[in-house]
GROMACS .gro file of N, CA and C in nm:
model
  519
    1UNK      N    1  30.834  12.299 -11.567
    1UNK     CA    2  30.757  12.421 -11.550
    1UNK      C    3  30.748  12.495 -11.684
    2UNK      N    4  30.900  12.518 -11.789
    2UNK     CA    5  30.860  12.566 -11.900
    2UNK      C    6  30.753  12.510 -11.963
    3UNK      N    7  30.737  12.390 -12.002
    3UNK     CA    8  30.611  12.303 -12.036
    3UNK      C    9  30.498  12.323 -12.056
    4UNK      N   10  30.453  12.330 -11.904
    4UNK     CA   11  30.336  12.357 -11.849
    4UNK      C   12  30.280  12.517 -11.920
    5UNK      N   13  30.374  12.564 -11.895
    5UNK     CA   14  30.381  12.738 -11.914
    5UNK      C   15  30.333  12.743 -12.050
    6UNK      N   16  30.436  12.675 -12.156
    6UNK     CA   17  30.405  12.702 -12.327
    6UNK      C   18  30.293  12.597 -12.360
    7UNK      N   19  30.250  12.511 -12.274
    7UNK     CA   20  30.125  12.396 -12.271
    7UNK      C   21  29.993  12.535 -12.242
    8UNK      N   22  30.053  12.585 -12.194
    8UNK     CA   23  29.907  12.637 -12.097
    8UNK      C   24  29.908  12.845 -12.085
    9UNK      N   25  29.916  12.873 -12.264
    9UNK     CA   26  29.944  13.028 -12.200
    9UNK      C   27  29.840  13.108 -12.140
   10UNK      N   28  29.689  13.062 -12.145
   10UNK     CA   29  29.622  13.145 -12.096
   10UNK      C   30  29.577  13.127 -11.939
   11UNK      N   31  29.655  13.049 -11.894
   11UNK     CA   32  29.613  13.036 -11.753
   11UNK      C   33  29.619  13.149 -11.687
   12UNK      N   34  29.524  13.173 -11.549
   12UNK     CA   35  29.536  13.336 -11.465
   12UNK      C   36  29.606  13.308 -11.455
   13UNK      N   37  29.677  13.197 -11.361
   13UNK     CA   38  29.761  13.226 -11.273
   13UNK      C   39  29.858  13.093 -11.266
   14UNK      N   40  29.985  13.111 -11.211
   14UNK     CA   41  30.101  12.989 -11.187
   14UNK      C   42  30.066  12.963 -11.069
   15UNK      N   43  29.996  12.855 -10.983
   15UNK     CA   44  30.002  12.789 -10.865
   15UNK      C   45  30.119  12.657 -10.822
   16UNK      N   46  30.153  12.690 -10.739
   16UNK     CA   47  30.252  12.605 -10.650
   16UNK      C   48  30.207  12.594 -10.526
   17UNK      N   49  30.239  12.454 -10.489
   17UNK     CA   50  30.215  12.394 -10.327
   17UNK      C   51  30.337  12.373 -10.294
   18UNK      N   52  30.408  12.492 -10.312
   18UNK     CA   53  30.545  12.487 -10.262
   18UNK      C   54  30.637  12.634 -10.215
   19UNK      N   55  30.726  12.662 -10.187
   19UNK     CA   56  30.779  12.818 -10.146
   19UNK      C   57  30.936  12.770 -10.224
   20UNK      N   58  30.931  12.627 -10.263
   20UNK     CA   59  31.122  12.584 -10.321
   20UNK      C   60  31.088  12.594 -10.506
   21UNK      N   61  31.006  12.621 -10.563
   21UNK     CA   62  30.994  12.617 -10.691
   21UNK      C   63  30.889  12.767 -10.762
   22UNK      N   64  30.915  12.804 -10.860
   22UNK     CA   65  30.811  12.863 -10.942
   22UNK      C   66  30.866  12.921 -11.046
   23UNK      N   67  30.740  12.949 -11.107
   23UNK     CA   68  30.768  13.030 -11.248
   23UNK      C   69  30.769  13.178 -11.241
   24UNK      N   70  30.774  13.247 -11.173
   24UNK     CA   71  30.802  13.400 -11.157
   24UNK      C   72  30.873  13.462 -11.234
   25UNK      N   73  30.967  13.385 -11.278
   25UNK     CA   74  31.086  13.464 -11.341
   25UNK      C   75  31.122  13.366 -11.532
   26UNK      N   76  31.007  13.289 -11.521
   26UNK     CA   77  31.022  13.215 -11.626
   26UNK      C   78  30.858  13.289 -11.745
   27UNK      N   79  30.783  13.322 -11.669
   27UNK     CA   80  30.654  13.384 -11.736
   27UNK      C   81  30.572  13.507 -11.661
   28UNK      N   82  30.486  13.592 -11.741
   28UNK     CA   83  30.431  13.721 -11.710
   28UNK      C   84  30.299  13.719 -11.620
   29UNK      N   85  30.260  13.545 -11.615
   29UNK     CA   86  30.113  13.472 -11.559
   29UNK      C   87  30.199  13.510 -11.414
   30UNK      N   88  30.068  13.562 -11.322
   30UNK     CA   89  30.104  13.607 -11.177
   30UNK      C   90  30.124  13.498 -11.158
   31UNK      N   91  30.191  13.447 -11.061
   31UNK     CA   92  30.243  13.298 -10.972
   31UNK      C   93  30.168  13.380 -10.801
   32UNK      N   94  30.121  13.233 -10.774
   32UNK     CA   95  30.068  13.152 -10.650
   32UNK      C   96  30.150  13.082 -10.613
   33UNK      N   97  30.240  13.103 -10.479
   33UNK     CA   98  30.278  12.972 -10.387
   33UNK      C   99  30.238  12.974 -10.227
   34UNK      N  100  30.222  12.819 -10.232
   34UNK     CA  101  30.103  12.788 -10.090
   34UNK      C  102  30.208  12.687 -10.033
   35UNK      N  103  30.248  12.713  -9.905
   35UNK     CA  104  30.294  12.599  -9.854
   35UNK      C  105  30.281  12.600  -9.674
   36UNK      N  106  30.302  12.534  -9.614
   36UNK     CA  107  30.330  12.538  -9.486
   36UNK      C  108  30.431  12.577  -9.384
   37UNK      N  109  30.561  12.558  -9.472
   37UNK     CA  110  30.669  12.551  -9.416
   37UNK      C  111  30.801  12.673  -9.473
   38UNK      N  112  30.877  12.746  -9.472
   38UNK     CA  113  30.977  12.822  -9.523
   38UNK      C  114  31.061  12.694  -9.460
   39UNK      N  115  31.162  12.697  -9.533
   39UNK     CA  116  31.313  12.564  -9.515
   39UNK      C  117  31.344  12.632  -9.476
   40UNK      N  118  31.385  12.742  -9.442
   40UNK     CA  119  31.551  12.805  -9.301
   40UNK      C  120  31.456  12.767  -9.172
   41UNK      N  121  31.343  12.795  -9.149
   41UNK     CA  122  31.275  12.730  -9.019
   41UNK      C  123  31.222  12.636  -8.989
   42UNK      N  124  31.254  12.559  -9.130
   42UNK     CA  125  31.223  12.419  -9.054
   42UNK      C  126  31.365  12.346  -9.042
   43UNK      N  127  31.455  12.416  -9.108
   43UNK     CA  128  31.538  12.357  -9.042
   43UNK      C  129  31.624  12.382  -8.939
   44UNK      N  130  31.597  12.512  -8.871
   44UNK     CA  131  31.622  12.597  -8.765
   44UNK      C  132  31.552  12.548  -8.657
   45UNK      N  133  31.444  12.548  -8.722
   45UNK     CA  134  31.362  12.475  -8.582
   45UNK      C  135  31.313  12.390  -8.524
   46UNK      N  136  31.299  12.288  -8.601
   46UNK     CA  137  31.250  12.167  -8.633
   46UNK      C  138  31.351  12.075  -8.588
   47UNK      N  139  31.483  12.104  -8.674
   47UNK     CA  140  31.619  12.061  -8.670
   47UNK      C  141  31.706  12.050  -8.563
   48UNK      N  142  31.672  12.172  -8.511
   48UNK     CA  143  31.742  12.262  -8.434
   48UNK      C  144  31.922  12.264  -8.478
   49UNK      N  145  31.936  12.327  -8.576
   49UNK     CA  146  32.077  12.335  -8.612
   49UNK      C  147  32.076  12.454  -8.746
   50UNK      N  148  32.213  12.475  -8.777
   50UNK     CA  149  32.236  12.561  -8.861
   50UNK      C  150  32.259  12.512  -9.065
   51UNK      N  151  32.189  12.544  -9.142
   51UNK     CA  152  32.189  12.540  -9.240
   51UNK      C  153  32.328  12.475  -9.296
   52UNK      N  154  32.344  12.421  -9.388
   52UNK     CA  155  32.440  12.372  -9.439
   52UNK      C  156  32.468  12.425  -9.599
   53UNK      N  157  32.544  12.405  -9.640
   53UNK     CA  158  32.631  12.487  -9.781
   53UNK      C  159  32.505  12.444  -9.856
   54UNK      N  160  32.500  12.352  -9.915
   54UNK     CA  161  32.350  12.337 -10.013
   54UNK      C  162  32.249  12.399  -9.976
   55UNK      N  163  32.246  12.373  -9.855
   55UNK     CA  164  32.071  12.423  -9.813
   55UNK      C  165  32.049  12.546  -9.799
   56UNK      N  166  32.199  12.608  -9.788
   56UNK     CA  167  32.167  12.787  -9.795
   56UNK      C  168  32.161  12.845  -9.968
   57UNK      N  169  32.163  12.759 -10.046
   57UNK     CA  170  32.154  12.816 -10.170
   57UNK      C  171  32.000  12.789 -10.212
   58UNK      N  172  31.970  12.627 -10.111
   58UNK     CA  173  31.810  12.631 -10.131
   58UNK      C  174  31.723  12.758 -10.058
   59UNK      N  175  31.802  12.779  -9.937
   59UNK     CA  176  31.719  12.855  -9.876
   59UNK      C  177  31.681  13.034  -9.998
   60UNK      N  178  31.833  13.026 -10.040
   60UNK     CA  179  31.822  13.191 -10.093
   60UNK      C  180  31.706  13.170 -10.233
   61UNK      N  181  31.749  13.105 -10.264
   61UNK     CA  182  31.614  13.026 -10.421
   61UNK      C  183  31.487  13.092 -10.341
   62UNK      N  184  31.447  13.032 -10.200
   62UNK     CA  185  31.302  13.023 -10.164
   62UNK      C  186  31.290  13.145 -10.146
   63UNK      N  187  31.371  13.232 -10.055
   63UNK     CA  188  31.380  13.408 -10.020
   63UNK      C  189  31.350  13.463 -10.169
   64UNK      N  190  31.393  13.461 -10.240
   64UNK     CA  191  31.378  13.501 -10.389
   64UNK      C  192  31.234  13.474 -10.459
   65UNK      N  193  31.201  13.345 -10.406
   65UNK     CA  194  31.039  13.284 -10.473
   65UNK      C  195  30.947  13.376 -10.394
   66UNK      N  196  30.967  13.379 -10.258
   66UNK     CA  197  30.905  13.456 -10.182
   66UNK      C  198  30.858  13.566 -10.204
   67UNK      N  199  30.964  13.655 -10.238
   67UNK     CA  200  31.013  13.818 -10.224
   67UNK      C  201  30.919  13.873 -10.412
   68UNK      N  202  30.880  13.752 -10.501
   68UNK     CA  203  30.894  13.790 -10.589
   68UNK      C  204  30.741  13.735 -10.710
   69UNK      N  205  30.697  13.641 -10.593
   69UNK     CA  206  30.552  13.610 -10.626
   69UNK      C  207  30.430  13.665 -10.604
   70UNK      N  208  30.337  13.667 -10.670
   70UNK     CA  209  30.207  13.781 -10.724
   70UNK      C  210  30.163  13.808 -10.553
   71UNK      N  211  30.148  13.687 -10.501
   71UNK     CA  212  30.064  13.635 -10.412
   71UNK      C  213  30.141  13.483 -10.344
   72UNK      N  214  30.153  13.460 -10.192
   72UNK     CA  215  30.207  13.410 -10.095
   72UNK      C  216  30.078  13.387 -10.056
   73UNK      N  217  30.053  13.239 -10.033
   73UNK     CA  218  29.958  13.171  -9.950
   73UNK      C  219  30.000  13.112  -9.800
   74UNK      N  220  30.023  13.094  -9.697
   74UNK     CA  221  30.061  13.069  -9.571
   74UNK      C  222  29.963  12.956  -9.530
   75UNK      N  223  30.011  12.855  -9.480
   75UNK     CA  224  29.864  12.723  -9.428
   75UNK      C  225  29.829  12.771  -9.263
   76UNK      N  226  29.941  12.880  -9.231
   76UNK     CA  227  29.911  12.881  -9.069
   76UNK      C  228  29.935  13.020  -9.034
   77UNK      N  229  29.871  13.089  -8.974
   77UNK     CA  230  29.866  13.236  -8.953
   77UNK      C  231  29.999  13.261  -8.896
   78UNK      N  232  30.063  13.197  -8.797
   78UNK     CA  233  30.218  13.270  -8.808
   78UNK      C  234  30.294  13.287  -8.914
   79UNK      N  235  30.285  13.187  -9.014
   79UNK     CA  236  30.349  13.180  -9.098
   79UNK      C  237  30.362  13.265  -9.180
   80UNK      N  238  30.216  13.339  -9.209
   80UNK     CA  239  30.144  13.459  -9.279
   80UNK      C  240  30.219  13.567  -9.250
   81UNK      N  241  30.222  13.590  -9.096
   81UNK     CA  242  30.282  13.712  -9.023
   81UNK      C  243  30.504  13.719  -9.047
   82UNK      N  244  30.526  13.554  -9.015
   82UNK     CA  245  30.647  13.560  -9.058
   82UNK      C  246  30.687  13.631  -9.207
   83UNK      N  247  30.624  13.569  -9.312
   83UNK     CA  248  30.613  13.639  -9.460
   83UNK      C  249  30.611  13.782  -9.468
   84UNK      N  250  30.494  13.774  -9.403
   84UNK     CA  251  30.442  13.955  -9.413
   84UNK      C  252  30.584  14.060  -9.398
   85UNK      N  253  30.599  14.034  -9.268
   85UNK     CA  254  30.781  14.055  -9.190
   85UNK      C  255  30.899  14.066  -9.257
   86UNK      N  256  30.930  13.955  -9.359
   86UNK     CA  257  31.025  13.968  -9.390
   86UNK      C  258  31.022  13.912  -9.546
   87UNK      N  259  30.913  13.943  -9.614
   87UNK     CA  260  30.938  13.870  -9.819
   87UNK      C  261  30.859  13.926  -9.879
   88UNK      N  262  30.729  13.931  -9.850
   88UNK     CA  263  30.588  13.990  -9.935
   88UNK      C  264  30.468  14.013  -9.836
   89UNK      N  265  30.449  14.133  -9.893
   89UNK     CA  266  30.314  14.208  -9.839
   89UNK      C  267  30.255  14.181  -9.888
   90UNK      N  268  30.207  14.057  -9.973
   90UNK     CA  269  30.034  13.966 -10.057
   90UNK      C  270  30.045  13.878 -10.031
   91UNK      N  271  30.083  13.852  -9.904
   91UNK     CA  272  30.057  13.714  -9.819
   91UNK      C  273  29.916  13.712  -9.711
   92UNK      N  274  29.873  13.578  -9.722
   92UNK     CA  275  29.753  13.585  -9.712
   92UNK      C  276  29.779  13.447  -9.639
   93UNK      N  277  29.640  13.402  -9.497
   93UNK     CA  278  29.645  13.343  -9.489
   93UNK      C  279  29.497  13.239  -9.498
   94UNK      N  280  29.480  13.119  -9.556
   94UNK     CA  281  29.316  13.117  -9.582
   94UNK      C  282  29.208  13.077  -9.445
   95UNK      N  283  29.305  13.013  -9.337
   95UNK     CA  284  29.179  13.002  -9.222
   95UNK      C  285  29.112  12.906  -9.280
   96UNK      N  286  28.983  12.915  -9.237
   96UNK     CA  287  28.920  12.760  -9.270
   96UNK      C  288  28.807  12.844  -9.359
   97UNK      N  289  28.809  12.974  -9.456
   97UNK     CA  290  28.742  13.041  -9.524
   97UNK      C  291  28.812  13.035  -9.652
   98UNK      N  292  28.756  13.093  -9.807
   98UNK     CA  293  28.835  13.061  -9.909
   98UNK      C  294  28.822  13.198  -9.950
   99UNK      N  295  28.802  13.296  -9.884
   99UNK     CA  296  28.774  13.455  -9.926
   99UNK      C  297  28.950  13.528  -9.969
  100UNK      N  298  28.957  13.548 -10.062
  100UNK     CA  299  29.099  13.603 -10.032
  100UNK      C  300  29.064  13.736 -10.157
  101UNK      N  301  29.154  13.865 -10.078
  101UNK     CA  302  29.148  13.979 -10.203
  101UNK      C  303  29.270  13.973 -10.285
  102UNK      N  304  29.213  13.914 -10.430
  102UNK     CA  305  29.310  13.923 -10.549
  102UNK      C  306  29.301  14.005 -10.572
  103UNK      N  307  29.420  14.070 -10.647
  103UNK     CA  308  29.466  14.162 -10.710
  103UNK      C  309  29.375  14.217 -10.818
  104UNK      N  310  29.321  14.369 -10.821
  104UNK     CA  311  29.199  14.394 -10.888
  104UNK      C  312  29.188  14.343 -11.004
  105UNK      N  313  29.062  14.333 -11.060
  105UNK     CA  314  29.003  14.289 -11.208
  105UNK      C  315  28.984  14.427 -11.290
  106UNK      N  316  29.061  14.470 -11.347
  106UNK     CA  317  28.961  14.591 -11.482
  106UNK      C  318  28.853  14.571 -11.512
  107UNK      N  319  28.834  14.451 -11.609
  107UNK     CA  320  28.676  14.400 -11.710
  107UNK      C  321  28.627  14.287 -11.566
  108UNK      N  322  28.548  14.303 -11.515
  108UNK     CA  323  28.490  14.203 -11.457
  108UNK      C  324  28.403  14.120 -11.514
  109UNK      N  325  28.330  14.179 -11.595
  109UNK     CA  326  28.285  14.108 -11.698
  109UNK      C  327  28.323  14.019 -11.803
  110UNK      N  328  28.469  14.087 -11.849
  110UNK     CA  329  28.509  14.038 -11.992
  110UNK      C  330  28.595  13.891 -11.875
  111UNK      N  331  28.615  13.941 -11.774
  111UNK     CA  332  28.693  13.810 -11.712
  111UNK      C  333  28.618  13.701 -11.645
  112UNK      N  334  28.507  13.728 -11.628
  112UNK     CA  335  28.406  13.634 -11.596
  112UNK      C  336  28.349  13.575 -11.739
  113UNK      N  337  28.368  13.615 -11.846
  113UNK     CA  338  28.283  13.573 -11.964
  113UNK      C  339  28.431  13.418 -12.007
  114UNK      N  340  28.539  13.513 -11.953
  114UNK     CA  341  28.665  13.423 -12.000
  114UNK      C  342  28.592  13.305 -11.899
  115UNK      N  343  28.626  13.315 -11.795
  115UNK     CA  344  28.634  13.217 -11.696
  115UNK      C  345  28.513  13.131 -11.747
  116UNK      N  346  28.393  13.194 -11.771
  116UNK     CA  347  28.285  13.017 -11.778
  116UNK      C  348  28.347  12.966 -11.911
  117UNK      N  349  28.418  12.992 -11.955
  117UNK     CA  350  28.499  12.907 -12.137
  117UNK      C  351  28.575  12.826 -12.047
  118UNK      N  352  28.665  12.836 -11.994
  118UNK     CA  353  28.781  12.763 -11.950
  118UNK      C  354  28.727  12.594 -11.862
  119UNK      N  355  28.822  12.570 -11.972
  119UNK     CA  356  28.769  12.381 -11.889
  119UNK      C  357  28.898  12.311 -11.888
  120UNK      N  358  29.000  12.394 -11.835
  120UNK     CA  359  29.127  12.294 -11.822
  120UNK      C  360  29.173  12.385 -11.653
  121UNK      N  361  29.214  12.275 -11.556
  121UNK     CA  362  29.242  12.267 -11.479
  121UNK      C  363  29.392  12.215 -11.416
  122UNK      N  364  29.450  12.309 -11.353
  122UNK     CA  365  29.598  12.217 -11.345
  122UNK      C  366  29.669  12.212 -11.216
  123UNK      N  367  29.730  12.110 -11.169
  123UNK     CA  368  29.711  12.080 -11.040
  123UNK      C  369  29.919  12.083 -11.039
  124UNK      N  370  30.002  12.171 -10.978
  124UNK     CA  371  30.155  12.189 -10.998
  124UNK      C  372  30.208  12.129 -10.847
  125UNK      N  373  30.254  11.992 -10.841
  125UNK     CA  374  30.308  11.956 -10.732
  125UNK      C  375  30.414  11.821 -10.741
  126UNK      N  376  30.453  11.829 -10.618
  126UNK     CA  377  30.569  11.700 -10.628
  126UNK      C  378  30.504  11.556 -10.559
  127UNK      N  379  30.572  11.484 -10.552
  127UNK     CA  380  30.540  11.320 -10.518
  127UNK      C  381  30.469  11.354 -10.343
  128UNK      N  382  30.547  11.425 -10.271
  128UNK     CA  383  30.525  11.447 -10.166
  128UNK      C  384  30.326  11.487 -10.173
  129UNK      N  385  30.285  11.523 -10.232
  129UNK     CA  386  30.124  11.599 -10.225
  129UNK      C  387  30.042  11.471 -10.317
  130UNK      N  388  30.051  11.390 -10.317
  130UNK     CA  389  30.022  11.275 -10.438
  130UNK      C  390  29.901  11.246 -10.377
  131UNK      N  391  29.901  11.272 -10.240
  131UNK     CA  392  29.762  11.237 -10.155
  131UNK      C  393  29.669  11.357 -10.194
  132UNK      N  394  29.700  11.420 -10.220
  132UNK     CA  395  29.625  11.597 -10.245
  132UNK      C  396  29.541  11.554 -10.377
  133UNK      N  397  29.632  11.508 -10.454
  133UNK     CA  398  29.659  11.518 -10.580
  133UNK      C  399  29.548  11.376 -10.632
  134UNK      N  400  29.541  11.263 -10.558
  134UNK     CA  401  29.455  11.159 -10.547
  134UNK      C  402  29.287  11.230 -10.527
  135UNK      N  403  29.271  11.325 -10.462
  135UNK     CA  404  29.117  11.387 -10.383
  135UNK      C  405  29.147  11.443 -10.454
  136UNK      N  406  29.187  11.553 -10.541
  136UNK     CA  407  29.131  11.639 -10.662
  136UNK      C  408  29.108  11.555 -10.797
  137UNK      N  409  29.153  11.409 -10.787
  137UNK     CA  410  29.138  11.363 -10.942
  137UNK      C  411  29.025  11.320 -10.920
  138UNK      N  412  28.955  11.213 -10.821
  138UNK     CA  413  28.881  11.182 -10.769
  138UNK      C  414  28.750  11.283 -10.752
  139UNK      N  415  28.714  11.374 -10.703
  139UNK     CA  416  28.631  11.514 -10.718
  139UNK      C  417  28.637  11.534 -10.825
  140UNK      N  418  28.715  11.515 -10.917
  140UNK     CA  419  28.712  11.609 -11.054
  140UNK      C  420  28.666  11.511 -11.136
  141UNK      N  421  28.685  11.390 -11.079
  141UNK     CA  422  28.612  11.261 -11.236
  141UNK      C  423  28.458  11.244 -11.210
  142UNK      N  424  28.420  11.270 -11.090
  142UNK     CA  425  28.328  11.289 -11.037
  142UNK      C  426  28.265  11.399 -11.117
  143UNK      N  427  28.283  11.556 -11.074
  143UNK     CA  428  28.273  11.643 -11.132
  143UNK      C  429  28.274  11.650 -11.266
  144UNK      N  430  28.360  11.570 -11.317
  144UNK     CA  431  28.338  11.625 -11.509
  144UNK      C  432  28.252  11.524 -11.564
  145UNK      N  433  28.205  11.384 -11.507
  145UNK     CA  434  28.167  11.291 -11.530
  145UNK      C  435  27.989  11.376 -11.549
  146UNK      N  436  27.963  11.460 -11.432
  146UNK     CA  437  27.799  11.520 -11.423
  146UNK      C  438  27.845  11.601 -11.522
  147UNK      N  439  27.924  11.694 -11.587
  147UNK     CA  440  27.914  11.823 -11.685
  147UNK      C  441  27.938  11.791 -11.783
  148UNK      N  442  27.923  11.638 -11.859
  148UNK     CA  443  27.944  11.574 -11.976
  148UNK      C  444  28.109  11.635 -12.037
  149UNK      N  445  28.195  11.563 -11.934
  149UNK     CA  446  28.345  11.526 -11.986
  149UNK      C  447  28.378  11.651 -12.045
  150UNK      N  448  28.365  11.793 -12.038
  150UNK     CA  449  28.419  11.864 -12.116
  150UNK      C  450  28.564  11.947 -12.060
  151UNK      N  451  28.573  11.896 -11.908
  151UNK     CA  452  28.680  11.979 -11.879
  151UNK      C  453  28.810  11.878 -11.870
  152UNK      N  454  28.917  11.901 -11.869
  152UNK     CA  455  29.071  11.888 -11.857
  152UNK      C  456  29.168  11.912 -11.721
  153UNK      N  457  29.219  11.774 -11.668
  153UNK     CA  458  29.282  11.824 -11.549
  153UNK      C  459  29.459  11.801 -11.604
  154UNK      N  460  29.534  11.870 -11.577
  154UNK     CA  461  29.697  11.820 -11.607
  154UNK      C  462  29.731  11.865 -11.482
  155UNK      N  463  29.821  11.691 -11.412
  155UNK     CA  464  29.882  11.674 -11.256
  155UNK      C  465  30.016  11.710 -11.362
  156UNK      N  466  30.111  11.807 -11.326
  156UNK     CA  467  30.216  11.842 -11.323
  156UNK      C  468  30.317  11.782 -11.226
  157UNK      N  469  30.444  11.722 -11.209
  157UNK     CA  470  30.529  11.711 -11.124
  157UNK      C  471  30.570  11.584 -11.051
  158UNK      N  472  30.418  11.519 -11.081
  158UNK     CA  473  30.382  11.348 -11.028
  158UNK      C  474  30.390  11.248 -11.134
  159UNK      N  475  30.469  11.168 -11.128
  159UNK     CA  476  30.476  11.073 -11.274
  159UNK      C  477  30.368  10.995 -11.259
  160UNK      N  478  30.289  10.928 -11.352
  160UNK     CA  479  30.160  10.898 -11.378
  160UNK      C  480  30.177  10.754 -11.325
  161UNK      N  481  30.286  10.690 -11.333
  161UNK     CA  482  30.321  10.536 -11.282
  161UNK      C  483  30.273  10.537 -11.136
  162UNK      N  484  30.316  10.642 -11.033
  162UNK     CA  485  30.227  10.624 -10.904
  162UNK      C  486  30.138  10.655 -10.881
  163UNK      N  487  30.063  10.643 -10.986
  163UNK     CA  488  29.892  10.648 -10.939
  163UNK      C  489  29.852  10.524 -11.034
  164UNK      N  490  29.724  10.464 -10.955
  164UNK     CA  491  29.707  10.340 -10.946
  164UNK      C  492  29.645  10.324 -11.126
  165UNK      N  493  29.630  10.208 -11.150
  165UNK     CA  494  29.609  10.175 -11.298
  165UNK      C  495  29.500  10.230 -11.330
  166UNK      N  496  29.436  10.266 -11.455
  166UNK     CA  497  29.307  10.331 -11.497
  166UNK      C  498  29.282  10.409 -11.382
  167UNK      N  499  29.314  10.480 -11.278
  167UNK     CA  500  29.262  10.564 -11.219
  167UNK      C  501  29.247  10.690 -11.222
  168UNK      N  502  29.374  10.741 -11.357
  168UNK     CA  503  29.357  10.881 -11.411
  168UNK      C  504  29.241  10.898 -11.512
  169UNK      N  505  29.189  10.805 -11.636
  169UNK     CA  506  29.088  10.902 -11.699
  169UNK      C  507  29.115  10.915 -11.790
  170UNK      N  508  29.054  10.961 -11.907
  170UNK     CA  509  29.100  11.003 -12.057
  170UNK      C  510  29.081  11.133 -12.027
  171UNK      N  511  29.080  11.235 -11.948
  171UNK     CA  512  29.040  11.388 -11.951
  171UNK      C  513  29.163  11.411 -11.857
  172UNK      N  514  29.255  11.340 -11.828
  172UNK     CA  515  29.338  11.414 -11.735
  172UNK      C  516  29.466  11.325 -11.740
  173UNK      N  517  29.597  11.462 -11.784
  173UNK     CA  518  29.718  11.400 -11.830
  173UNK      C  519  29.785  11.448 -11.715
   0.00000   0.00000   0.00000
């Protein structure tokens, strides 16, 4: 994650497809985390049993990622409401719409003039999302292939050995 961070200082924002990892407390870039699941209830409930010595230090990590990121994405409206309840009030959940209210813009302009410059794209996940992570490289070689190759994707978190031979690209590390 430091990496990525001193790789990449002008990014808006730190995205995660996760609630067990982030940079919140490592950089000043608002952090994004999106996941489905909080670990004390899935393993509360799912499990049906009580946390164990490791997993309550994972769990307090995630309470902390939670309690302390720009913005909380939820994949399922309880989940949204669980958050809301008990970690962060900029939890959001997306529904099958992509409308969400970020946190205001000052220059709308000067940040829209940024945004059409930017041609690097970065995708922050573990082995587990590799399928995610396959349909955005795929869309995106597609995609940069029509806008004459000028943009940049970096898969963070996935070692490049499990994805299939020549299938990443010279535009995406």
């Amino acid at each position: 994650i430091k990496k990525a961070i001193r790789n990449n200082p002008n990014a808006d924002y730190n995205l995660f497809l996760t609630y067990s990892f982030s940079s919140y407390n490592l950089s000043k870039i608002p952090t994004v985390v999106f996941s489905d699941a909080i670990y004390e209830r899935t393993i509360k409930y799912f499990q049906e049993r009580e946390p164990i010595f490791f997993e309550k230090y994972a769990i307090r990590k995630e309470t902390e990622i939670l309690r302390n990121s720009s913005i909380v994405i939820a994949l399922f409206p309880n989940l949204k409401d669980e958050i809301l309840r008990n970690y962060n009030k900029n939890t959001y959940y997306l529904g099958t719409a992509l409308n969400m209210n970020f946190p205001e813009i000052s220059d709308v302009n000067d940040y829209l003039l940024k945004k059409q410059k930017s041609t690097d794209i970065i995708f922050i996940g573990r082995e587990p999302y590799i399928e995610g992570a396959k349909i955005l490289i795929s869309a995106f070689l597609t995609f940069n292939e029509k806008n004459g190759k000028k943009y940049n994707l970096s898969i963070i978190g996935i070692n490049k050995s499990k994805f299939e031979n020549n299938y990443l690209g010279d535009s995406i590390k």
